[in-house]
Amino acid sequence: MNRMKSLIVLCFVLLCGSLNLNAQAKKPTIMVIPADVWCANNGYMQSYETQGVTTDVPDYKAALQNDMDLVNVITKIGELMAERGFPLKDLSATIRSLEQSSAENEMLTSSTSGAMLAETPYEKVVNRAKADILVELTWKINETGPRRSVTYTLRGLDAYTNKQIAAATGTGDPSLAAETPVLLEEAVLNNMDNFTSQLQAHFDDLMTNGREVSLEVLVFDNGSGLNLESEFDGEMLTDIIDNWMYENTQEHRYNLSDATENRMLLEQVRIPLYTDRGRPMDTRAFANNLRRFLRAEPYKVTCKLLTKGLGKAILVVGEN
């Protein structure tokens, strides 16, 4: 009898432990945004010029200010995802934060070469939100007599790589409901659990294998003679950086795609999602660790750190 009681207690403890682990499971942070195609079809695009190249990017602010259906639809999708335990970053609040921040930099400039690294409005929104996953939403209303239905597409994108990691699409049943958010909710409910499962599976992979980013190492042309083939105690700077990457990437996973005397390109770099202290790790923080390593003894290599979007860092060696 005592053995039976002990077994019951043990099962209870194991069950509680399992429930506790599930409760503590980390969820990806998500931001819902209108897809580019929806913005283009509804006239919410703006032209952005950088280095002589003109690019059209979504004008989220104008869309949110002028299209009540968009606001209501994003709110409804947010509700459905929140019900499934996914924390959300609000697009409207992120835009307001950008406008209210007096410290917002329009561009980064090298103090020596004058080189500039500009951000598009889209990049500013994504960089400020720092969501793990972007959910792109587009929809179209179909009308047959008095009945209306909605055809929708949801795409989950890794915010760091822009790779698609989840998708759901479909058309709801015709309804007399007049409100677009109601039609959309009815249409997406059947696929929402599967969609969020795909998002969670991707995030679980990030937890295990690390977040995928890229890192580029360049050299300032300032006549100092320092380049990536410079040697320190018989070891080239390229190899020093390569060894550091091996020791600090998740499961030593990265790809040295290009290596010359003035450039290194490291792709498919897997960095931990969190530091040893449990703080979120992003591309800039990871590259900054390399910068500090190179600046310290015995190398004393000065470096300038730039970031391009969430998923790419540029380290320029030779000057601050």
PDB file of C-alpha atoms in Angstrom:
ATOM      1  CA  MET A   1       0.000   0.000   0.000  1.00  0.00           C
ATOM      2  CA  ASN A   2       2.862   2.352   0.871  1.00  0.00           C
ATOM      3  CA  ARG A   3       4.472   1.598  -2.481  1.00  0.00           C
ATOM      4  CA  MET A   4       1.233   2.487  -4.246  1.00  0.00           C
ATOM      5  CA  LYS A   5       0.995   5.787  -2.357  1.00  0.00           C
ATOM      6  CA  SER A   6       4.609   6.585  -3.220  1.00  0.00           C
ATOM      7  CA  LEU A   7       3.948   5.862  -6.901  1.00  0.00           C
ATOM      8  CA  ILE A   8       0.890   8.130  -6.901  1.00  0.00           C
ATOM      9  CA  VAL A   9       2.879  10.934  -5.258  1.00  0.00           C
ATOM     10  CA  LEU A  10       5.708  10.506  -7.769  1.00  0.00           C
ATOM     11  CA  CYS A  11       3.291  10.681 -10.727  1.00  0.00           C
ATOM     12  CA  PHE A  12       1.702  13.792  -9.243  1.00  0.00           C
ATOM     13  CA  VAL A  13       5.096  15.487  -8.847  1.00  0.00           C
ATOM     14  CA  LEU A  14       6.101  14.616 -12.418  1.00  0.00           C
ATOM     15  CA  LEU A  15       2.780  15.917 -13.745  1.00  0.00           C
ATOM     16  CA  CYS A  16       3.155  19.188 -11.847  1.00  0.00           C
ATOM     17  CA  GLY A  17       6.701  19.558 -13.161  1.00  0.00           C
ATOM     18  CA  SER A  18       5.516  18.997 -16.733  1.00  0.00           C
ATOM     19  CA  LEU A  19       2.740  21.556 -16.355  1.00  0.00           C
ATOM     20  CA  ASN A  20       5.199  24.037 -14.862  1.00  0.00           C
ATOM     21  CA  LEU A  21       7.612  23.607 -17.774  1.00  0.00           C
ATOM     22  CA  ASN A  22       4.805  24.116 -20.264  1.00  0.00           C
ATOM     23  CA  ALA A  23       3.679  27.244 -18.417  1.00  0.00           C
ATOM     24  CA  GLN A  24       7.202  28.610 -18.581  1.00  0.00           C
ATOM     25  CA  ALA A  25       7.694  27.764 -22.270  1.00  0.00           C
ATOM     26  CA  LYS A  26       8.780  30.881 -24.068  1.00  0.00           C
ATOM     27  CA  LYS A  27       6.565  32.224 -26.826  1.00  0.00           C
ATOM     28  CA  PRO A  28       7.756  34.296 -29.797  1.00  0.00           C
ATOM     29  CA  THR A  29       6.828  37.979 -29.831  1.00  0.00           C
ATOM     30  CA  ILE A  30       4.735  38.844 -32.855  1.00  0.00           C
ATOM     31  CA  MET A  31       3.664  41.955 -34.740  1.00  0.00           C
ATOM     32  CA  VAL A  32       0.764  41.925 -37.219  1.00  0.00           C
ATOM     33  CA  ILE A  33       1.266  44.155 -40.267  1.00  0.00           C
ATOM     34  CA  PRO A  34      -0.627  44.662 -43.541  1.00  0.00           C
ATOM     35  CA  ALA A  35       1.087  42.906 -46.445  1.00  0.00           C
ATOM     36  CA  ASP A  36       2.847  44.972 -49.104  1.00  0.00           C
ATOM     37  CA  VAL A  37       0.316  43.879 -51.724  1.00  0.00           C
ATOM     38  CA  TRP A  38      -2.577  45.129 -49.564  1.00  0.00           C
ATOM     39  CA  CYS A  39      -0.842  48.491 -49.048  1.00  0.00           C
ATOM     40  CA  ALA A  40      -0.143  48.811 -52.785  1.00  0.00           C
ATOM     41  CA  ASN A  41      -3.692  47.895 -53.793  1.00  0.00           C
ATOM     42  CA  ASN A  42      -5.126  50.430 -51.359  1.00  0.00           C
ATOM     43  CA  GLY A  43      -2.741  53.291 -52.175  1.00  0.00           C
ATOM     44  CA  TYR A  44      -0.684  53.212 -48.977  1.00  0.00           C
ATOM     45  CA  MET A  45       2.853  53.236 -50.350  1.00  0.00           C
ATOM     46  CA  GLN A  46       5.572  55.869 -50.265  1.00  0.00           C
ATOM     47  CA  SER A  47       8.747  56.265 -52.291  1.00  0.00           C
ATOM     48  CA  TYR A  48      12.052  56.138 -50.455  1.00  0.00           C
ATOM     49  CA  GLU A  49      15.384  57.020 -52.050  1.00  0.00           C
ATOM     50  CA  THR A  50      18.761  55.786 -50.881  1.00  0.00           C
ATOM     51  CA  GLN A  51      22.033  55.960 -52.791  1.00  0.00           C
ATOM     52  CA  GLY A  52      20.175  57.010 -55.943  1.00  0.00           C
ATOM     53  CA  VAL A  53      17.800  54.044 -55.927  1.00  0.00           C
ATOM     54  CA  THR A  54      14.075  54.682 -55.422  1.00  0.00           C
ATOM     55  CA  THR A  55      12.103  52.019 -53.576  1.00  0.00           C
ATOM     56  CA  ASP A  56       8.412  51.871 -52.725  1.00  0.00           C
ATOM     57  CA  VAL A  57       7.713  50.880 -49.129  1.00  0.00           C
ATOM     58  CA  PRO A  58       4.443  50.533 -47.166  1.00  0.00           C
ATOM     59  CA  ASP A  59       3.142  53.674 -45.470  1.00  0.00           C
ATOM     60  CA  TYR A  60       1.747  52.057 -42.320  1.00  0.00           C
ATOM     61  CA  LYS A  61       0.972  55.364 -40.645  1.00  0.00           C
ATOM     62  CA  ALA A  62      -1.275  56.569 -43.477  1.00  0.00           C
ATOM     63  CA  ALA A  63      -2.969  53.179 -43.666  1.00  0.00           C
ATOM     64  CA  LEU A  64      -3.760  53.121 -39.933  1.00  0.00           C
ATOM     65  CA  GLN A  65      -4.993  56.720 -39.975  1.00  0.00           C
ATOM     66  CA  ASN A  66      -7.297  56.306 -42.965  1.00  0.00           C
ATOM     67  CA  ASP A  67      -8.542  52.718 -43.026  1.00  0.00           C
ATOM     68  CA  MET A  68     -10.693  51.724 -40.062  1.00  0.00           C
ATOM     69  CA  ASP A  69     -11.133  48.215 -41.459  1.00  0.00           C
ATOM     70  CA  LEU A  70      -7.353  47.729 -41.223  1.00  0.00           C
ATOM     71  CA  VAL A  71      -7.286  48.821 -37.582  1.00  0.00           C
ATOM     72  CA  ASN A  72     -10.198  46.539 -36.718  1.00  0.00           C
ATOM     73  CA  VAL A  73      -8.795  43.574 -38.644  1.00  0.00           C
ATOM     74  CA  ILE A  74      -5.338  43.856 -37.030  1.00  0.00           C
ATOM     75  CA  THR A  75      -7.035  44.114 -33.633  1.00  0.00           C
ATOM     76  CA  LYS A  76      -9.121  41.007 -34.347  1.00  0.00           C
ATOM     77  CA  ILE A  77      -6.134  38.933 -35.495  1.00  0.00           C
ATOM     78  CA  GLY A  78      -4.292  40.149 -32.410  1.00  0.00           C
ATOM     79  CA  GLU A  79      -7.158  38.949 -30.220  1.00  0.00           C
ATOM     80  CA  LEU A  80      -7.134  35.490 -31.804  1.00  0.00           C
ATOM     81  CA  MET A  81      -3.382  35.144 -31.309  1.00  0.00           C
ATOM     82  CA  ALA A  82      -3.463  36.496 -27.755  1.00  0.00           C
ATOM     83  CA  GLU A  83      -6.082  33.859 -26.904  1.00  0.00           C
ATOM     84  CA  ARG A  84      -3.482  31.270 -27.912  1.00  0.00           C
ATOM     85  CA  GLY A  85      -0.837  32.759 -25.654  1.00  0.00           C
ATOM     86  CA  PHE A  86       1.266  34.710 -28.158  1.00  0.00           C
ATOM     87  CA  PRO A  87       2.549  38.119 -26.961  1.00  0.00           C
ATOM     88  CA  LEU A  88       1.997  40.893 -29.475  1.00  0.00           C
ATOM     89  CA  LYS A  89       3.771  44.093 -30.420  1.00  0.00           C
ATOM     90  CA  ASP A  90       1.282  46.718 -31.558  1.00  0.00           C
ATOM     91  CA  LEU A  91       2.020  48.339 -34.932  1.00  0.00           C
ATOM     92  CA  SER A  92       0.242  51.599 -34.112  1.00  0.00           C
ATOM     93  CA  ALA A  93       2.035  51.956 -30.759  1.00  0.00           C
ATOM     94  CA  THR A  94       5.380  51.218 -32.422  1.00  0.00           C
ATOM     95  CA  ILE A  95       4.834  53.997 -34.964  1.00  0.00           C
ATOM     96  CA  ARG A  96       3.887  56.449 -32.208  1.00  0.00           C
ATOM     97  CA  SER A  97       7.016  55.482 -30.306  1.00  0.00           C
ATOM     98  CA  LEU A  98       9.118  56.227 -33.375  1.00  0.00           C
ATOM     99  CA  GLU A  99       7.601  59.680 -33.741  1.00  0.00           C
ATOM    100  CA  GLN A 100       7.879  60.548 -30.062  1.00  0.00           C
ATOM    101  CA  SER A 101      11.495  59.481 -29.703  1.00  0.00           C
ATOM    102  CA  SER A 102      13.712  62.556 -29.975  1.00  0.00           C
ATOM    103  CA  ALA A 103      16.757  60.307 -30.068  1.00  0.00           C
ATOM    104  CA  GLU A 104      15.689  58.599 -33.290  1.00  0.00           C
ATOM    105  CA  ASN A 105      18.622  58.691 -35.707  1.00  0.00           C
ATOM    106  CA  GLU A 106      17.862  59.361 -39.349  1.00  0.00           C
ATOM    107  CA  MET A 107      21.090  57.708 -40.461  1.00  0.00           C
ATOM    108  CA  LEU A 108      24.417  56.411 -39.236  1.00  0.00           C
ATOM    109  CA  THR A 109      27.535  58.136 -40.549  1.00  0.00           C
ATOM    110  CA  SER A 110      31.155  57.124 -40.438  1.00  0.00           C
ATOM    111  CA  SER A 111      33.143  59.917 -38.771  1.00  0.00           C
ATOM    112  CA  THR A 112      36.096  59.238 -41.051  1.00  0.00           C
ATOM    113  CA  SER A 113      34.827  58.218 -44.473  1.00  0.00           C
ATOM    114  CA  GLY A 114      31.427  59.917 -44.356  1.00  0.00           C
ATOM    115  CA  ALA A 115      29.757  56.666 -45.427  1.00  0.00           C
ATOM    116  CA  MET A 116      26.068  56.540 -44.583  1.00  0.00           C
ATOM    117  CA  LEU A 117      23.795  53.655 -43.726  1.00  0.00           C
ATOM    118  CA  ALA A 118      20.154  54.712 -44.060  1.00  0.00           C
ATOM    119  CA  GLU A 119      17.024  52.942 -42.860  1.00  0.00           C
ATOM    120  CA  THR A 120      13.758  52.764 -44.727  1.00  0.00           C
ATOM    121  CA  PRO A 121      10.567  53.563 -42.778  1.00  0.00           C
ATOM    122  CA  TYR A 122       9.803  49.827 -42.830  1.00  0.00           C
ATOM    123  CA  GLU A 123      13.172  48.992 -41.282  1.00  0.00           C
ATOM    124  CA  LYS A 124      12.659  51.616 -38.581  1.00  0.00           C
ATOM    125  CA  VAL A 125       9.344  50.064 -37.560  1.00  0.00           C
ATOM    126  CA  VAL A 126      10.733  46.515 -37.531  1.00  0.00           C
ATOM    127  CA  ASN A 127      13.924  47.512 -35.730  1.00  0.00           C
ATOM    128  CA  ARG A 128      12.025  49.364 -33.018  1.00  0.00           C
ATOM    129  CA  ALA A 129       9.465  46.596 -32.471  1.00  0.00           C
ATOM    130  CA  LYS A 130      12.114  43.841 -32.366  1.00  0.00           C
ATOM    131  CA  ALA A 131       9.474  41.176 -32.783  1.00  0.00           C
ATOM    132  CA  ASP A 132      10.622  37.620 -33.457  1.00  0.00           C
ATOM    133  CA  ILE A 133       7.959  37.064 -36.103  1.00  0.00           C
ATOM    134  CA  LEU A 134       6.020  39.359 -38.437  1.00  0.00           C
ATOM    135  CA  VAL A 135       2.544  38.232 -39.464  1.00  0.00           C
ATOM    136  CA  GLU A 136       1.646  39.707 -42.844  1.00  0.00           C
ATOM    137  CA  LEU A 137      -2.061  39.982 -43.499  1.00  0.00           C
ATOM    138  CA  THR A 138      -4.006  40.630 -46.682  1.00  0.00           C
ATOM    139  CA  TRP A 139      -7.654  40.113 -47.513  1.00  0.00           C
ATOM    140  CA  LYS A 140     -10.228  40.714 -50.227  1.00  0.00           C
ATOM    141  CA  ILE A 141     -13.984  41.064 -49.883  1.00  0.00           C
ATOM    142  CA  ASN A 142     -16.114  39.017 -52.296  1.00  0.00           C
ATOM    143  CA  GLU A 143     -19.723  40.063 -52.900  1.00  0.00           C
ATOM    144  CA  THR A 144     -22.516  37.844 -54.274  1.00  0.00           C
ATOM    145  CA  GLY A 145     -25.828  39.650 -54.025  1.00  0.00           C
ATOM    146  CA  PRO A 146     -26.418  40.606 -50.394  1.00  0.00           C
ATOM    147  CA  ARG A 147     -23.901  38.050 -49.148  1.00  0.00           C
ATOM    148  CA  ARG A 148     -20.247  38.791 -48.578  1.00  0.00           C
ATOM    149  CA  SER A 149     -17.245  36.562 -47.967  1.00  0.00           C
ATOM    150  CA  VAL A 150     -13.570  37.224 -47.384  1.00  0.00           C
ATOM    151  CA  THR A 151     -10.529  35.643 -48.967  1.00  0.00           C
ATOM    152  CA  TYR A 152      -7.467  36.040 -46.771  1.00  0.00           C
ATOM    153  CA  THR A 153      -3.777  35.181 -46.567  1.00  0.00           C
ATOM    154  CA  LEU A 154      -1.651  35.099 -43.422  1.00  0.00           C
ATOM    155  CA  ARG A 155       2.120  34.761 -43.742  1.00  0.00           C
ATOM    156  CA  GLY A 156       4.473  34.350 -40.817  1.00  0.00           C
ATOM    157  CA  LEU A 157       7.939  35.781 -41.529  1.00  0.00           C
ATOM    158  CA  ASP A 158      11.077  35.480 -39.451  1.00  0.00           C
ATOM    159  CA  ALA A 159      11.757  39.150 -38.702  1.00  0.00           C
ATOM    160  CA  TYR A 160      15.535  38.618 -38.854  1.00  0.00           C
ATOM    161  CA  THR A 161      15.771  36.725 -42.157  1.00  0.00           C
ATOM    162  CA  ASN A 162      12.415  37.550 -43.851  1.00  0.00           C
ATOM    163  CA  LYS A 163      12.010  33.819 -44.529  1.00  0.00           C
ATOM    164  CA  GLN A 164       8.451  32.498 -44.560  1.00  0.00           C
ATOM    165  CA  ILE A 165       7.928  30.120 -41.663  1.00  0.00           C
ATOM    166  CA  ALA A 166       4.127  29.789 -41.530  1.00  0.00           C
ATOM    167  CA  ALA A 167       1.154  30.341 -43.824  1.00  0.00           C
ATOM    168  CA  ALA A 168      -2.623  30.106 -43.883  1.00  0.00           C
ATOM    169  CA  THR A 169      -5.048  31.018 -46.635  1.00  0.00           C
ATOM    170  CA  GLY A 170      -8.687  30.452 -47.416  1.00  0.00           C
ATOM    171  CA  THR A 171     -12.117  31.854 -48.152  1.00  0.00           C
ATOM    172  CA  GLY A 172     -14.870  32.066 -45.594  1.00  0.00           C
ATOM    173  CA  ASP A 173     -18.496  31.039 -46.125  1.00  0.00           C
ATOM    174  CA  PRO A 174     -20.792  33.701 -47.608  1.00  0.00           C
ATOM    175  CA  SER A 175     -22.502  35.667 -44.864  1.00  0.00           C
ATOM    176  CA  LEU A 176     -24.865  38.570 -44.379  1.00  0.00           C
ATOM    177  CA  ALA A 177     -22.446  40.017 -41.835  1.00  0.00           C
ATOM    178  CA  ALA A 178     -21.461  43.507 -42.876  1.00  0.00           C
ATOM    179  CA  GLU A 179     -18.332  43.988 -40.773  1.00  0.00           C
ATOM    180  CA  THR A 180     -15.032  42.898 -42.316  1.00  0.00           C
ATOM    181  CA  PRO A 181     -13.427  41.843 -38.984  1.00  0.00           C
ATOM    182  CA  VAL A 182     -16.372  39.488 -38.314  1.00  0.00           C
ATOM    183  CA  LEU A 183     -16.055  37.926 -41.763  1.00  0.00           C
ATOM    184  CA  LEU A 184     -12.312  37.533 -41.288  1.00  0.00           C
ATOM    185  CA  GLU A 185     -12.683  35.949 -37.854  1.00  0.00           C
ATOM    186  CA  GLU A 186     -15.169  33.413 -39.220  1.00  0.00           C
ATOM    187  CA  ALA A 187     -12.839  32.628 -42.114  1.00  0.00           C
ATOM    188  CA  VAL A 188      -9.568  32.197 -40.216  1.00  0.00           C
ATOM    189  CA  LEU A 189     -10.789  30.352 -37.103  1.00  0.00           C
ATOM    190  CA  ASN A 190     -10.467  26.909 -38.684  1.00  0.00           C
ATOM    191  CA  ASN A 191      -6.816  27.536 -39.622  1.00  0.00           C
ATOM    192  CA  MET A 192      -5.654  29.636 -36.674  1.00  0.00           C
ATOM    193  CA  ASP A 193      -4.529  26.758 -34.445  1.00  0.00           C
ATOM    194  CA  ASN A 194      -2.499  25.208 -37.258  1.00  0.00           C
ATOM    195  CA  PHE A 195      -1.001  28.606 -38.122  1.00  0.00           C
ATOM    196  CA  THR A 196       0.079  29.348 -34.549  1.00  0.00           C
ATOM    197  CA  SER A 197       1.484  25.806 -34.268  1.00  0.00           C
ATOM    198  CA  GLN A 198       3.732  26.554 -37.254  1.00  0.00           C
ATOM    199  CA  LEU A 199       4.883  29.769 -35.592  1.00  0.00           C
ATOM    200  CA  GLN A 200       5.657  27.962 -32.340  1.00  0.00           C
ATOM    201  CA  ALA A 201       7.513  25.162 -34.153  1.00  0.00           C
ATOM    202  CA  HIS A 202       9.776  27.738 -35.795  1.00  0.00           C
ATOM    203  CA  PHE A 203      10.425  29.464 -32.479  1.00  0.00           C
ATOM    204  CA  ASP A 204      11.201  26.121 -30.834  1.00  0.00           C
ATOM    205  CA  ASP A 205      13.793  25.561 -33.562  1.00  0.00           C
ATOM    206  CA  LEU A 206      15.303  28.973 -32.758  1.00  0.00           C
ATOM    207  CA  MET A 207      15.488  28.030 -29.085  1.00  0.00           C
ATOM    208  CA  THR A 208      17.345  24.822 -29.958  1.00  0.00           C
ATOM    209  CA  ASN A 209      19.501  25.848 -32.905  1.00  0.00           C
ATOM    210  CA  GLY A 210      19.779  29.623 -32.454  1.00  0.00           C
ATOM    211  CA  ARG A 211      18.564  32.639 -34.413  1.00  0.00           C
ATOM    212  CA  GLU A 212      19.856  32.981 -37.977  1.00  0.00           C
ATOM    213  CA  VAL A 213      21.668  36.238 -38.783  1.00  0.00           C
ATOM    214  CA  SER A 214      24.533  37.421 -40.987  1.00  0.00           C
ATOM    215  CA  LEU A 215      27.732  39.336 -40.244  1.00  0.00           C
ATOM    216  CA  GLU A 216      29.999  41.247 -42.613  1.00  0.00           C
ATOM    217  CA  VAL A 217      33.507  42.371 -41.679  1.00  0.00           C
ATOM    218  CA  LEU A 218      35.012  45.206 -43.749  1.00  0.00           C
ATOM    219  CA  VAL A 219      38.218  47.269 -43.622  1.00  0.00           C
ATOM    220  CA  PHE A 220      38.543  51.070 -43.562  1.00  0.00           C
ATOM    221  CA  ASP A 221      40.790  52.306 -46.387  1.00  0.00           C
ATOM    222  CA  ASN A 222      42.783  54.771 -44.314  1.00  0.00           C
ATOM    223  CA  GLY A 223      46.355  53.865 -45.254  1.00  0.00           C
ATOM    224  CA  SER A 224      47.101  52.192 -41.900  1.00  0.00           C
ATOM    225  CA  GLY A 225      48.100  48.931 -43.554  1.00  0.00           C
ATOM    226  CA  LEU A 226      45.700  46.933 -41.391  1.00  0.00           C
ATOM    227  CA  ASN A 227      43.549  44.387 -43.207  1.00  0.00           C
ATOM    228  CA  LEU A 228      42.084  40.953 -42.588  1.00  0.00           C
ATOM    229  CA  GLU A 229      45.356  39.286 -43.593  1.00  0.00           C
ATOM    230  CA  SER A 230      47.330  41.193 -40.945  1.00  0.00           C
ATOM    231  CA  GLU A 231      49.003  38.772 -38.538  1.00  0.00           C
ATOM    232  CA  PHE A 232      49.012  38.679 -34.745  1.00  0.00           C
ATOM    233  CA  ASP A 233      51.530  36.211 -33.300  1.00  0.00           C
ATOM    234  CA  GLY A 234      51.573  34.396 -36.639  1.00  0.00           C
ATOM    235  CA  GLU A 235      47.768  34.153 -36.992  1.00  0.00           C
ATOM    236  CA  MET A 236      45.835  36.127 -39.589  1.00  0.00           C
ATOM    237  CA  LEU A 237      42.992  38.353 -38.425  1.00  0.00           C
ATOM    238  CA  THR A 238      40.612  36.363 -40.651  1.00  0.00           C
ATOM    239  CA  ASP A 239      41.453  33.176 -38.752  1.00  0.00           C
ATOM    240  CA  ILE A 240      41.184  34.940 -35.383  1.00  0.00           C
ATOM    241  CA  ILE A 241      37.640  36.048 -36.247  1.00  0.00           C
ATOM    242  CA  ASP A 242      36.807  32.619 -37.681  1.00  0.00           C
ATOM    243  CA  ASN A 243      37.924  30.924 -34.449  1.00  0.00           C
ATOM    244  CA  TRP A 244      35.865  33.361 -32.345  1.00  0.00           C
ATOM    245  CA  MET A 245      32.778  32.610 -34.450  1.00  0.00           C
ATOM    246  CA  TYR A 246      33.285  28.871 -33.933  1.00  0.00           C
ATOM    247  CA  GLU A 247      33.442  29.303 -30.174  1.00  0.00           C
ATOM    248  CA  ASN A 248      30.474  31.676 -29.843  1.00  0.00           C
ATOM    249  CA  THR A 249      27.832  30.518 -32.334  1.00  0.00           C
ATOM    250  CA  GLN A 250      25.086  28.092 -31.354  1.00  0.00           C
ATOM    251  CA  GLU A 251      26.328  24.548 -32.012  1.00  0.00           C
ATOM    252  CA  HIS A 252      29.229  26.145 -33.982  1.00  0.00           C
ATOM    253  CA  ARG A 253      26.831  26.781 -36.864  1.00  0.00           C
ATOM    254  CA  TYR A 254      27.800  29.440 -39.431  1.00  0.00           C
ATOM    255  CA  ASN A 255      29.049  29.668 -42.997  1.00  0.00           C
ATOM    256  CA  LEU A 256      32.108  31.683 -44.051  1.00  0.00           C
ATOM    257  CA  SER A 257      30.870  32.542 -47.543  1.00  0.00           C
ATOM    258  CA  ASP A 258      33.636  34.944 -48.572  1.00  0.00           C
ATOM    259  CA  ALA A 259      37.076  35.858 -47.199  1.00  0.00           C
ATOM    260  CA  THR A 260      39.512  38.309 -48.802  1.00  0.00           C
ATOM    261  CA  GLU A 261      42.042  40.738 -47.396  1.00  0.00           C
ATOM    262  CA  ASN A 262      39.336  43.415 -47.041  1.00  0.00           C
ATOM    263  CA  ARG A 263      36.088  41.501 -46.535  1.00  0.00           C
ATOM    264  CA  MET A 264      34.580  38.583 -44.684  1.00  0.00           C
ATOM    265  CA  LEU A 265      30.980  37.492 -45.214  1.00  0.00           C
ATOM    266  CA  LEU A 266      29.512  35.168 -42.602  1.00  0.00           C
ATOM    267  CA  GLU A 267      26.043  33.836 -43.393  1.00  0.00           C
ATOM    268  CA  GLN A 268      23.603  31.435 -41.753  1.00  0.00           C
ATOM    269  CA  VAL A 269      25.123  32.478 -38.446  1.00  0.00           C
ATOM    270  CA  ARG A 270      23.189  30.910 -35.574  1.00  0.00           C
ATOM    271  CA  ILE A 271      23.321  33.006 -32.415  1.00  0.00           C
ATOM    272  CA  PRO A 272      21.736  32.133 -29.050  1.00  0.00           C
ATOM    273  CA  LEU A 273      18.293  33.612 -28.419  1.00  0.00           C
ATOM    274  CA  TYR A 274      19.317  34.556 -24.885  1.00  0.00           C
ATOM    275  CA  THR A 275      22.526  35.410 -23.074  1.00  0.00           C
ATOM    276  CA  ASP A 276      23.827  33.414 -20.115  1.00  0.00           C
ATOM    277  CA  ARG A 277      21.977  35.915 -17.890  1.00  0.00           C
ATOM    278  CA  GLY A 278      18.672  35.297 -19.682  1.00  0.00           C
ATOM    279  CA  ARG A 279      18.596  38.600 -21.574  1.00  0.00           C
ATOM    280  CA  PRO A 280      17.520  38.587 -25.253  1.00  0.00           C
ATOM    281  CA  MET A 281      20.421  38.317 -27.697  1.00  0.00           C
ATOM    282  CA  ASP A 282      20.148  40.144 -31.017  1.00  0.00           C
ATOM    283  CA  THR A 283      22.481  40.634 -33.968  1.00  0.00           C
ATOM    284  CA  ARG A 284      23.936  43.867 -32.639  1.00  0.00           C
ATOM    285  CA  ALA A 285      24.680  42.420 -29.207  1.00  0.00           C
ATOM    286  CA  PHE A 286      26.375  39.380 -30.760  1.00  0.00           C
ATOM    287  CA  ALA A 287      28.526  41.491 -33.104  1.00  0.00           C
ATOM    288  CA  ASN A 288      29.359  43.864 -30.257  1.00  0.00           C
ATOM    289  CA  ASN A 289      30.845  40.935 -28.334  1.00  0.00           C
ATOM    290  CA  LEU A 290      33.172  40.318 -31.289  1.00  0.00           C
ATOM    291  CA  ARG A 291      34.015  44.036 -31.401  1.00  0.00           C
ATOM    292  CA  ARG A 292      34.994  44.016 -27.721  1.00  0.00           C
ATOM    293  CA  PHE A 293      37.071  40.867 -28.241  1.00  0.00           C
ATOM    294  CA  LEU A 294      39.058  42.470 -31.072  1.00  0.00           C
ATOM    295  CA  ARG A 295      39.592  45.739 -29.181  1.00  0.00           C
ATOM    296  CA  ALA A 296      41.033  43.949 -26.155  1.00  0.00           C
ATOM    297  CA  GLU A 297      44.543  42.597 -25.620  1.00  0.00           C
ATOM    298  CA  PRO A 298      46.455  41.281 -27.436  1.00  0.00           C
ATOM    299  CA  TYR A 299      44.889  42.526 -30.703  1.00  0.00           C
ATOM    300  CA  LYS A 300      43.788  46.102 -29.908  1.00  0.00           C
ATOM    301  CA  VAL A 301      41.976  46.356 -33.256  1.00  0.00           C
ATOM    302  CA  THR A 302      39.623  49.351 -33.370  1.00  0.00           C
ATOM    303  CA  CYS A 303      36.231  48.626 -34.899  1.00  0.00           C
ATOM    304  CA  LYS A 304      33.020  50.415 -35.865  1.00  0.00           C
ATOM    305  CA  LEU A 305      29.749  48.540 -35.532  1.00  0.00           C
ATOM    306  CA  LEU A 306      26.793  49.196 -37.855  1.00  0.00           C
ATOM    307  CA  THR A 307      23.523  47.316 -38.138  1.00  0.00           C
ATOM    308  CA  LYS A 308      21.285  46.855 -41.150  1.00  0.00           C
ATOM    309  CA  GLY A 309      17.847  45.693 -40.146  1.00  0.00           C
ATOM    310  CA  LEU A 310      17.444  43.180 -37.356  1.00  0.00           C
ATOM    311  CA  GLY A 311      19.361  40.385 -39.029  1.00  0.00           C
ATOM    312  CA  LYS A 312      22.626  41.877 -40.271  1.00  0.00           C
ATOM    313  CA  ALA A 313      25.581  43.523 -38.577  1.00  0.00           C
ATOM    314  CA  ILE A 314      28.557  45.169 -40.258  1.00  0.00           C
ATOM    315  CA  LEU A 315      31.858  45.405 -38.416  1.00  0.00           C
ATOM    316  CA  VAL A 316      34.363  47.824 -39.985  1.00  0.00           C
ATOM    317  CA  VAL A 317      37.881  47.345 -38.622  1.00  0.00           C
ATOM    318  CA  GLY A 318      40.613  49.964 -38.632  1.00  0.00           C
ATOM    319  CA  GLU A 319      38.966  53.032 -37.045  1.00  0.00           C
ATOM    320  CA  ASN A 320      36.252  53.999 -34.576  1.00  0.00           C
TER     321      ASN A 320
END
